[in-house]
mmCIF file of C-alpha atoms in Angstrom:
data_model
loop_
_atom_site.group_PDB
_atom_site.id
_atom_site.type_symbol
_atom_site.label_atom_id
_atom_site.label_comp_id
_atom_site.label_asym_id
_atom_site.label_seq_id
_atom_site.Cartn_x
_atom_site.Cartn_y
_atom_site.Cartn_z
ATOM 1 C CA MET A 1 -0.027 -0.087 -0.079
ATOM 2 C CA SER A 2 1.501 3.398 -1.149
ATOM 3 C CA ARG A 3 1.975 6.217 1.343
ATOM 4 C CA ARG A 4 -0.192 9.309 0.736
ATOM 5 C CA SER A 5 1.698 12.416 0.106
ATOM 6 C CA ALA A 6 1.160 15.132 2.567
ATOM 7 C CA PRO A 7 -1.319 17.929 1.658
ATOM 8 C CA ASP A 8 0.098 21.124 0.102
ATOM 9 C CA PRO A 9 -0.481 24.121 2.552
ATOM 10 C CA ALA A 10 -0.947 26.266 -0.490
ATOM 11 C CA GLU A 11 -4.363 24.481 -0.976
ATOM 12 C CA LEU A 12 -5.793 26.324 1.927
ATOM 13 C CA VAL A 13 -5.918 29.469 0.121
ATOM 14 C CA THR A 14 -9.050 28.103 -1.563
ATOM 15 C CA ASP A 15 -10.867 27.162 1.580
ATOM 16 C CA PRO A 16 -14.126 29.028 2.129
ATOM 17 C CA GLY A 17 -13.721 32.327 3.861
ATOM 18 C CA VAL A 18 -9.964 32.622 3.310
ATOM 19 C CA LEU A 19 -9.856 35.092 0.435
ATOM 20 C CA ASP A 20 -11.721 38.204 -0.230
ATOM 21 C CA ALA A 21 -13.198 38.472 -3.759
ATOM 22 C CA THR A 22 -10.701 41.012 -4.852
ATOM 23 C CA PRO A 23 -7.574 40.845 -6.948
ATOM 24 C CA THR A 24 -4.671 39.778 -4.768
ATOM 25 C CA LEU A 25 -0.881 40.022 -4.831
ATOM 26 C CA GLU A 26 0.315 36.478 -4.338
ATOM 27 C CA VAL A 27 4.078 35.514 -3.673
ATOM 28 C CA PHE A 28 5.675 32.061 -4.241
ATOM 29 C CA ASP A 29 2.507 30.411 -5.665
ATOM 30 C CA HIS A 30 -0.384 31.244 -7.893
ATOM 31 C CA ARG A 31 -3.579 29.580 -6.623
ATOM 32 C CA ALA A 32 -5.007 32.625 -4.809
ATOM 33 C CA ALA A 33 -4.447 34.783 -7.966
ATOM 34 C CA ALA A 34 -6.081 31.932 -10.142
ATOM 35 C CA ALA A 35 -9.107 31.948 -7.743
ATOM 36 C CA VAL A 36 -9.837 35.775 -7.449
ATOM 37 C CA GLY A 37 -7.668 37.430 -10.008
ATOM 38 C CA GLY A 38 -4.373 39.494 -9.451
ATOM 39 C CA VAL A 39 -0.706 38.913 -9.862
ATOM 40 C CA ALA A 40 1.435 36.054 -8.781
ATOM 41 C CA VAL A 41 5.170 36.590 -8.162
ATOM 42 C CA VAL A 42 6.675 33.224 -8.815
ATOM 43 C CA PRO A 43 10.437 32.897 -9.113
ATOM 44 C CA HIS A 44 10.523 29.221 -10.127
ATOM 45 C CA ARG A 45 10.381 29.131 -13.836
ATOM 46 C CA GLY A 46 8.354 25.978 -14.167
ATOM 47 C CA ARG A 47 5.748 27.169 -11.817
ATOM 48 C CA TRP A 48 5.670 30.611 -13.478
ATOM 49 C CA ARG A 49 4.930 28.789 -16.717
ATOM 50 C CA ASP A 50 2.162 26.857 -15.041
ATOM 51 C CA ALA A 51 0.701 30.075 -13.800
ATOM 52 C CA ARG A 52 0.834 31.647 -17.243
ATOM 53 C CA LYS A 53 -0.948 28.536 -18.770
ATOM 54 C CA GLN A 54 -3.900 29.091 -16.197
ATOM 55 C CA GLY A 55 -4.144 32.708 -17.392
ATOM 56 C CA VAL A 56 -2.716 34.151 -14.365
ATOM 57 C CA GLU A 57 -0.634 37.532 -14.662
ATOM 58 C CA ALA A 58 2.604 36.077 -13.349
ATOM 59 C CA ARG A 59 6.090 37.831 -12.682
ATOM 60 C CA GLY A 60 9.421 36.158 -11.956
ATOM 61 C CA TRP A 61 10.073 38.640 -9.309
ATOM 62 C CA PHE A 62 9.099 42.178 -8.014
ATOM 63 C CA ASP A 63 9.584 45.111 -10.347
ATOM 64 C CA ASP A 64 8.264 48.621 -10.464
ATOM 65 C CA ASN A 65 5.306 47.869 -12.908
ATOM 66 C CA LEU A 66 2.831 46.141 -10.515
ATOM 67 C CA GLY A 67 0.383 48.988 -10.809
ATOM 68 C CA GLU A 68 -1.615 50.201 -8.013
ATOM 69 C CA LYS A 69 -1.356 48.958 -4.465
ATOM 70 C CA PHE A 70 -3.520 45.810 -3.512
ATOM 71 C CA THR A 71 -6.090 45.362 -0.837
ATOM 72 C CA GLN A 72 -4.956 41.688 -0.332
ATOM 73 C CA ALA A 73 -1.671 39.859 -0.472
ATOM 74 C CA VAL A 74 -0.817 36.340 0.144
ATOM 75 C CA VAL A 75 2.654 35.044 1.085
ATOM 76 C CA HIS A 76 3.485 31.345 1.100
ATOM 77 C CA LEU A 77 6.083 30.433 3.836
ATOM 78 C CA GLN A 78 9.286 29.288 2.362
ATOM 79 C CA LYS A 79 12.086 26.763 3.646
ATOM 80 C CA GLY A 80 14.530 29.713 4.127
ATOM 81 C CA ARG A 81 13.511 32.283 6.624
ATOM 82 C CA ALA A 82 15.274 35.133 4.675
ATOM 83 C CA ALA A 83 13.229 34.357 1.571
ATOM 84 C CA THR A 84 9.895 34.462 3.617
ATOM 85 C CA GLU A 85 10.893 37.648 5.235
ATOM 86 C CA GLN A 86 11.757 39.095 1.817
ATOM 87 C CA GLY A 87 8.308 38.203 0.305
ATOM 88 C CA LEU A 88 6.563 39.445 3.257
ATOM 89 C CA ALA A 89 8.357 42.906 3.104
ATOM 90 C CA GLU A 90 7.632 43.229 -0.682
ATOM 91 C CA ALA A 91 4.057 42.349 -0.098
ATOM 92 C CA TRP A 92 3.458 44.587 2.813
ATOM 93 C CA SER A 93 4.814 47.499 0.972
ATOM 94 C CA ARG A 94 2.356 47.018 -1.891
ATOM 95 C CA LEU A 95 -0.658 46.806 0.425
ATOM 96 C CA ARG A 96 -3.158 49.538 0.908
ATOM 97 C CA HIS A 97 -3.618 50.734 4.497
ATOM 98 C CA ARG A 98 -6.047 48.401 6.282
ATOM 99 C CA GLY A 99 -5.507 45.729 3.432
ATOM 100 C CA ARG A 100 -5.196 42.223 4.347
ATOM 101 C CA LEU A 101 -1.814 40.272 4.547
ATOM 102 C CA LEU A 102 -2.009 36.455 4.690
ATOM 103 C CA LEU A 103 0.651 34.047 5.549
ATOM 104 C CA VAL A 104 0.199 30.536 4.450
ATOM 105 C CA GLY A 105 2.293 27.612 5.700
ATOM 106 C CA GLY A 106 2.645 24.258 7.175
ATOM 107 C CA ASN A 107 3.963 23.044 10.477
ATOM 108 C CA GLN A 108 6.872 21.293 8.765
ATOM 109 C CA LEU A 109 8.393 24.679 7.669
ATOM 110 C CA GLY A 110 7.653 26.381 11.126
ATOM 111 C CA VAL A 111 4.444 28.346 10.429
ATOM 112 C CA LYS A 112 3.676 28.765 14.140
ATOM 113 C CA SER A 113 7.058 30.489 14.785
ATOM 114 C CA ALA A 114 6.646 32.392 11.609
ATOM 115 C CA VAL A 115 3.318 33.868 12.804
ATOM 116 C CA LYS A 116 4.822 34.791 16.290
ATOM 117 C CA ARG A 117 7.737 36.641 14.622
ATOM 118 C CA LEU A 118 5.430 38.558 12.331
ATOM 119 C CA THR A 119 2.973 39.351 15.012
ATOM 120 C CA SER A 120 5.774 40.838 17.093
ATOM 121 C CA VAL A 121 6.646 43.153 14.148
ATOM 122 C CA ILE A 122 3.183 44.178 13.144
ATOM 123 C CA GLY A 123 2.061 44.577 16.740
ATOM 124 C CA VAL A 124 -1.514 42.946 16.044
ATOM 125 C CA GLU A 125 -2.748 39.441 16.811
ATOM 126 C CA PRO A 126 -3.588 37.785 13.556
ATOM 127 C CA GLU A 127 -6.913 36.116 12.680
ATOM 128 C CA ILE A 128 -6.523 32.428 11.898
ATOM 129 C CA VAL A 129 -8.827 31.823 9.019
ATOM 130 C CA ALA A 130 -7.741 28.232 8.105
ATOM 131 C CA ASN A 131 -6.186 25.639 10.342
ATOM 132 C CA ARG A 132 -6.053 22.097 8.995
ATOM 133 C CA ALA A 133 -3.853 19.383 7.505
ATOM 134 C CA ARG A 134 -0.987 20.607 9.813
ATOM 135 C CA SER A 135 -1.105 24.088 8.160
ATOM 136 C CA ARG A 136 -2.695 27.356 8.640
ATOM 137 C CA VAL A 137 -3.448 30.791 7.191
ATOM 138 C CA ALA A 138 -2.922 33.755 9.415
ATOM 139 C CA VAL A 139 -4.365 37.385 8.468
ATOM 140 C CA TRP A 140 -3.158 40.757 9.707
ATOM 141 C CA PRO A 141 -4.439 44.161 8.607
ATOM 142 C CA LYS A 142 -2.047 46.524 6.993
ATOM 143 C CA ASN A 143 -0.954 49.320 9.519
ATOM 144 C CA ASP A 144 2.071 51.677 9.668
ATOM 145 C CA ALA A 145 4.415 48.950 11.248
ATOM 146 C CA PRO A 146 7.512 48.612 9.090
ATOM 147 C CA ILE A 147 8.438 45.194 7.738
ATOM 148 C CA THR A 148 12.048 45.520 6.468
ATOM 149 C CA PRO A 149 13.615 43.179 4.131
ATOM 150 C CA PRO A 150 16.594 41.004 5.256
ATOM 151 C CA GLU A 151 20.056 42.235 4.422
ATOM 152 C CA ILE A 152 22.385 39.657 2.667
ATOM 153 C CA PRO A 153 25.854 40.850 2.459
ATOM 154 C CA PRO A 154 28.082 39.997 -0.584
ATOM 155 C CA ILE A 155 30.136 36.885 -0.463
ATOM 156 C CA ARG A 156 33.883 36.764 -1.333
ATOM 157 C CA VAL A 157 35.241 34.078 -3.423
ATOM 158 C CA VAL A 158 38.884 33.231 -3.826
ATOM 159 C CA GLU A 159 40.158 30.818 -6.622
ATOM 160 C CA ALA A 160 43.767 30.671 -7.906
ATOM 161 C CA GLY A 161 44.633 33.669 -5.860
ATOM 162 C CA ASN A 162 41.997 35.852 -7.268
ATOM 163 C CA ALA A 163 39.303 37.203 -5.204
ATOM 164 C CA MET A 164 35.780 38.324 -6.485
ATOM 165 C CA VAL A 165 32.824 39.790 -4.574
ATOM 166 C CA LEU A 166 29.397 38.477 -5.539
ATOM 167 C CA HIS A 167 25.982 39.978 -4.527
ATOM 168 C CA SER A 168 23.391 37.621 -3.363
ATOM 169 C CA ALA A 169 19.604 37.745 -2.446
ATOM 170 C CA PRO A 170 17.303 35.895 -0.016
ATOM 171 C CA GLY A 171 16.125 32.510 -1.321
ATOM 172 C CA VAL A 172 19.112 32.024 -3.683
ATOM 173 C CA PHE A 173 21.110 29.069 -3.064
ATOM 174 C CA SER A 174 24.044 29.368 -0.586
ATOM 175 C CA ALA A 175 23.126 32.936 -0.452
ATOM 176 C CA ASP A 176 25.214 33.963 2.503
ATOM 177 C CA ASP A 177 28.458 31.745 2.145
ATOM 178 C CA LEU A 178 30.244 29.801 -0.526
ATOM 179 C CA ASP A 179 28.777 26.231 -0.759
ATOM 180 C CA PRO A 180 31.499 23.758 0.305
ATOM 181 C CA GLY A 181 30.781 21.493 -2.682
ATOM 182 C CA THR A 182 31.211 24.470 -5.009
ATOM 183 C CA ALA A 183 34.493 25.371 -3.298
ATOM 184 C CA LEU A 184 35.737 21.775 -3.818
ATOM 185 C CA LEU A 185 34.743 21.789 -7.441
ATOM 186 C CA LEU A 186 36.623 25.151 -7.963
ATOM 187 C CA GLY A 187 39.927 23.425 -6.702
ATOM 188 C CA HIS A 188 39.854 21.159 -9.768
ATOM 189 C CA LEU A 189 39.784 23.894 -12.563
ATOM 190 C CA ASP A 190 43.533 23.674 -12.879
ATOM 191 C CA HIS A 191 43.050 20.391 -14.632
ATOM 192 C CA CYS A 192 40.867 21.719 -17.313
ATOM 193 C CA PRO A 193 42.114 22.852 -20.657
ATOM 194 C CA ALA A 194 41.084 26.295 -21.653
ATOM 195 C CA PRO A 195 37.497 26.199 -22.860
ATOM 196 C CA GLU A 196 35.868 28.226 -25.534
ATOM 197 C CA ARG A 197 32.169 27.836 -24.318
ATOM 198 C CA VAL A 198 31.230 27.192 -20.627
ATOM 199 C CA PHE A 199 27.871 26.184 -19.423
ATOM 200 C CA ASP A 200 26.805 26.640 -15.694
ATOM 201 C CA PRO A 201 23.356 25.133 -15.265
ATOM 202 C CA GLY A 202 21.850 25.677 -11.857
ATOM 203 C CA CYS A 203 24.226 28.770 -11.597
ATOM 204 C CA GLY A 204 22.729 30.380 -8.344
ATOM 205 C CA LEU A 205 24.932 33.460 -7.932
ATOM 206 C CA GLY A 206 27.143 32.499 -10.809
ATOM 207 C CA VAL A 207 30.191 31.220 -8.784
ATOM 208 C CA LEU A 208 31.276 28.582 -11.147
ATOM 209 C CA GLY A 209 30.615 30.127 -14.430
ATOM 210 C CA LEU A 210 31.908 33.703 -13.561
ATOM 211 C CA THR A 211 35.150 32.120 -12.157
ATOM 212 C CA ALA A 212 35.557 30.335 -15.373
ATOM 213 C CA LEU A 213 35.264 33.669 -17.306
ATOM 214 C CA ARG A 214 37.743 35.299 -14.922
ATOM 215 C CA ARG A 215 40.169 32.440 -15.337
ATOM 216 C CA TRP A 216 40.003 32.114 -19.130
ATOM 217 C CA ALA A 217 39.737 35.514 -20.948
ATOM 218 C CA ASP A 218 39.095 34.060 -24.260
ATOM 219 C CA ALA A 219 36.032 31.999 -23.021
ATOM 220 C CA SER A 220 32.416 32.912 -23.098
ATOM 221 C CA ALA A 221 29.682 31.291 -20.870
ATOM 222 C CA VAL A 222 25.975 30.693 -20.519
ATOM 223 C CA LEU A 223 24.778 30.570 -16.866
ATOM 224 C CA ALA A 224 21.225 29.386 -16.207
ATOM 225 C CA ASP A 225 18.922 28.946 -13.258
ATOM 226 C CA VAL A 226 15.283 27.935 -12.622
ATOM 227 C CA ASP A 227 15.076 30.732 -10.014
ATOM 228 C CA GLN A 228 14.475 34.238 -11.274
ATOM 229 C CA ARG A 229 16.202 35.726 -8.136
ATOM 230 C CA ALA A 230 19.269 33.713 -8.902
ATOM 231 C CA ALA A 231 19.362 34.713 -12.526
ATOM 232 C CA ASN A 232 19.094 38.344 -11.514
ATOM 233 C CA CYS A 233 21.998 38.001 -9.142
ATOM 234 C CA ALA A 234 24.163 36.354 -11.720
ATOM 235 C CA ARG A 235 23.461 38.843 -14.244
ATOM 236 C CA ARG A 236 24.175 41.678 -11.714
ATOM 237 C CA ASN A 237 27.483 39.889 -10.813
ATOM 238 C CA ALA A 238 28.612 39.450 -14.417
ATOM 239 C CA ASP A 239 28.130 43.149 -14.877
ATOM 240 C CA GLY A 240 29.982 44.170 -11.822
ATOM 241 C CA LEU A 241 33.071 41.850 -12.713
ATOM 242 C CA GLY A 242 33.151 43.396 -16.165
ATOM 243 C CA VAL A 243 32.481 40.059 -17.945
ATOM 244 C CA ALA A 244 28.866 40.748 -19.108
ATOM 245 C CA HIS A 245 29.731 40.913 -22.701
ATOM 246 C CA ARG A 246 30.949 37.355 -22.669
ATOM 247 C CA CYS A 247 28.214 35.988 -20.485
ATOM 248 C CA GLU A 248 24.478 35.141 -21.215
ATOM 249 C CA VAL A 249 22.152 34.462 -18.222
ATOM 250 C CA ALA A 250 19.087 32.498 -18.747
ATOM 251 C CA TRP A 251 16.065 31.987 -16.525
ATOM 252 C CA TRP A 252 15.618 28.285 -17.514
ATOM 253 C CA ASP A 253 13.734 25.176 -16.351
ATOM 254 C CA ALA A 254 15.646 22.005 -17.294
ATOM 255 C CA VAL A 255 12.466 19.966 -16.737
ATOM 256 C CA THR A 256 10.246 21.723 -19.259
ATOM 257 C CA GLU A 257 12.558 23.843 -21.529
ATOM 258 C CA ALA A 258 15.363 23.003 -24.218
ATOM 259 C CA PRO A 259 18.720 23.842 -23.203
ATOM 260 C CA PRO A 260 19.636 27.770 -23.657
ATOM 261 C CA LEU A 261 22.601 26.892 -25.780
ATOM 262 C CA ALA A 262 23.546 24.634 -28.676
ATOM 263 C CA ARG A 263 27.099 23.563 -27.834
ATOM 264 C CA CYS A 264 29.793 23.913 -25.189
ATOM 265 C CA ASP A 265 33.038 22.230 -24.259
ATOM 266 C CA LEU A 266 32.990 22.689 -20.432
ATOM 267 C CA VAL A 267 30.145 22.167 -18.053
ATOM 268 C CA LEU A 268 30.477 23.138 -14.402
ATOM 269 C CA LEU A 269 27.785 21.765 -12.297
ATOM 270 C CA ASN A 270 26.443 21.600 -8.657
ATOM 271 C CA PRO A 271 23.120 19.890 -9.451
ATOM 272 C CA PRO A 272 20.045 20.804 -7.188
ATOM 273 C CA PHE A 273 18.396 17.871 -5.438
ATOM 274 C CA HIS A 274 15.677 19.740 -3.347
ATOM 275 C CA THR A 275 12.457 21.360 -4.374
ATOM 276 C CA GLY A 276 11.530 23.003 -1.210
ATOM 277 C CA VAL A 277 11.952 20.496 1.622
ATOM 278 C CA PRO A 278 11.569 16.969 -0.137
ATOM 279 C CA VAL A 279 14.613 15.548 -2.088
ATOM 280 C CA ASP A 280 13.765 15.662 -5.801
ATOM 281 C CA LEU A 281 16.090 14.118 -8.216
ATOM 282 C CA GLN A 282 14.160 15.242 -11.392
ATOM 283 C CA PRO A 283 15.639 18.532 -11.897
ATOM 284 C CA ALA A 284 19.144 17.167 -11.809
ATOM 285 C CA ARG A 285 18.351 14.444 -14.114
ATOM 286 C CA ALA A 286 16.631 16.983 -16.577
ATOM 287 C CA ILE A 287 20.065 18.968 -16.330
ATOM 288 C CA PHE A 288 22.054 15.813 -17.060
ATOM 289 C CA ALA A 289 19.915 15.339 -20.211
ATOM 290 C CA ALA A 290 20.669 18.818 -21.292
ATOM 291 C CA VAL A 291 24.393 18.273 -20.821
ATOM 292 C CA ASP A 292 24.024 15.113 -22.949
ATOM 293 C CA GLU A 293 22.491 17.315 -25.611
ATOM 294 C CA VAL A 294 25.017 20.261 -25.572
ATOM 295 C CA LEU A 295 28.423 18.840 -24.477
ATOM 296 C CA ALA A 296 30.546 18.850 -27.571
ATOM 297 C CA PRO A 297 32.876 15.738 -28.513
ATOM 298 C CA GLY A 298 36.085 16.032 -26.558
ATOM 299 C CA GLY A 299 34.339 18.308 -24.009
ATOM 300 C CA ARG A 300 34.078 17.655 -20.280
ATOM 301 C CA ALA A 301 31.889 18.322 -17.433
ATOM 302 C CA LEU A 302 32.830 18.641 -13.755
ATOM 303 C CA ILE A 303 29.950 17.687 -11.265
ATOM 304 C CA VAL A 304 30.074 18.033 -7.519
ATOM 305 C CA ALA A 305 27.504 16.463 -5.322
ATOM 306 C CA ASN A 306 26.742 15.048 -1.851
ATOM 307 C CA ARG A 307 28.596 11.731 -1.571
ATOM 308 C CA THR A 308 25.360 9.791 -1.206
ATOM 309 C CA LEU A 309 23.641 11.146 -4.313
ATOM 310 C CA PRO A 310 23.193 8.276 -7.003
ATOM 311 C CA TRP A 311 24.314 10.308 -10.111
ATOM 312 C CA GLU A 312 26.915 7.950 -11.516
ATOM 313 C CA ARG A 313 24.376 5.608 -13.459
ATOM 314 C CA ASP A 314 22.862 8.718 -15.107
ATOM 315 C CA LEU A 315 26.203 10.108 -16.050
ATOM 316 C CA ARG A 316 27.805 7.050 -17.368
ATOM 317 C CA GLU A 317 25.019 6.979 -19.905
ATOM 318 C CA ILE A 318 26.535 10.239 -21.313
ATOM 319 C CA GLY A 319 30.277 9.525 -21.546
ATOM 320 C CA ARG A 320 33.339 8.432 -19.511
ATOM 321 C CA LEU A 321 33.251 9.023 -15.855
ATOM 322 C CA ARG A 322 35.854 9.083 -13.249
ATOM 323 C CA LEU A 323 35.980 10.224 -9.510
ATOM 324 C CA LEU A 324 38.309 13.202 -9.050
ATOM 325 C CA ASP A 325 37.689 13.706 -5.312
ATOM 326 C CA ASP A 326 35.934 12.398 -2.348
ATOM 327 C CA ARG A 327 36.066 14.177 0.943
ATOM 328 C CA ARG A 328 34.082 16.307 3.549
ATOM 329 C CA GLY A 329 30.960 14.668 2.518
ATOM 330 C CA TYR A 330 31.204 15.667 -1.260
ATOM 331 C CA LYS A 331 32.452 14.018 -4.440
ATOM 332 C CA VAL A 332 33.786 15.489 -7.630
ATOM 333 C CA LEU A 333 33.021 13.676 -10.839
ATOM 334 C CA GLU A 334 34.665 14.312 -14.317
ATOM 335 C CA LEU A 335 32.525 13.418 -17.287
ATOM 336 C CA SER A 336 34.196 13.325 -20.672
ATOM 337 C CA ARG A 337 32.934 12.609 -24.298
#
């Protein structure tokens, strides 16, 4: 007998009595905007595409063209506290006075603690308008209390004696420090011949691809990420490092879209394995399929991953595979045509 999947807390927005019948600003999902109209801010490319297919006006992230302020805003609790706080601050600033701010989330992500924190900021006890399936929806009226977005300081990356400073944002992978797996992979760039075209899928801030552009002055690169916030950071960082003329940044979902380039001779990859909280191997396998499509004969890919992740079978179907490193809980694999 199969185990039933846990209910999605986002489903609570369609419970009776949760939403007013007025257009809403929704952050990190689109079900409320689909139900009553409005705008959904959905940084995940695949979910943004789903929203658009349903006729929802969807944005990848906030911009200055959202129009008049809203009387209702819905924010879905995220795994990362800073990402949730960023979404709340953006939504709060776009609410009319006495408008409704709704926070939706499950116990697994700590919705009770999030409600307490937000209550201490706003200074008003919320109304709980839905409470089921280990999830809840809390509502506060908009007042003059300030909700300030979190500050994420830039991170400093040193490779081969060269330092670069990269700007980050809440919700982006490894936003506040260099990921140890990425750091381990950077130590193996010395073994790579100078490439002409680099592909960094799942680029995050752009650490791998931008390091390659700094190391090899004649190379060009395509950096891609499923998260619009990450793509924005990578684009800003490329510009700040003076390599934007050799760098394309794509907001790209490997699961649903074709690769954003035709050919490359070097792939640098720290593949994702989470979609929210659960382990999800599909995005990484979709990226591997894209690598198979674009990696030129004679090209190579360097992949870093948690030691326990089962990528070897997938990668051996693409080309020759060897283990370059295995320490501190990570492995570095070299794939060659």
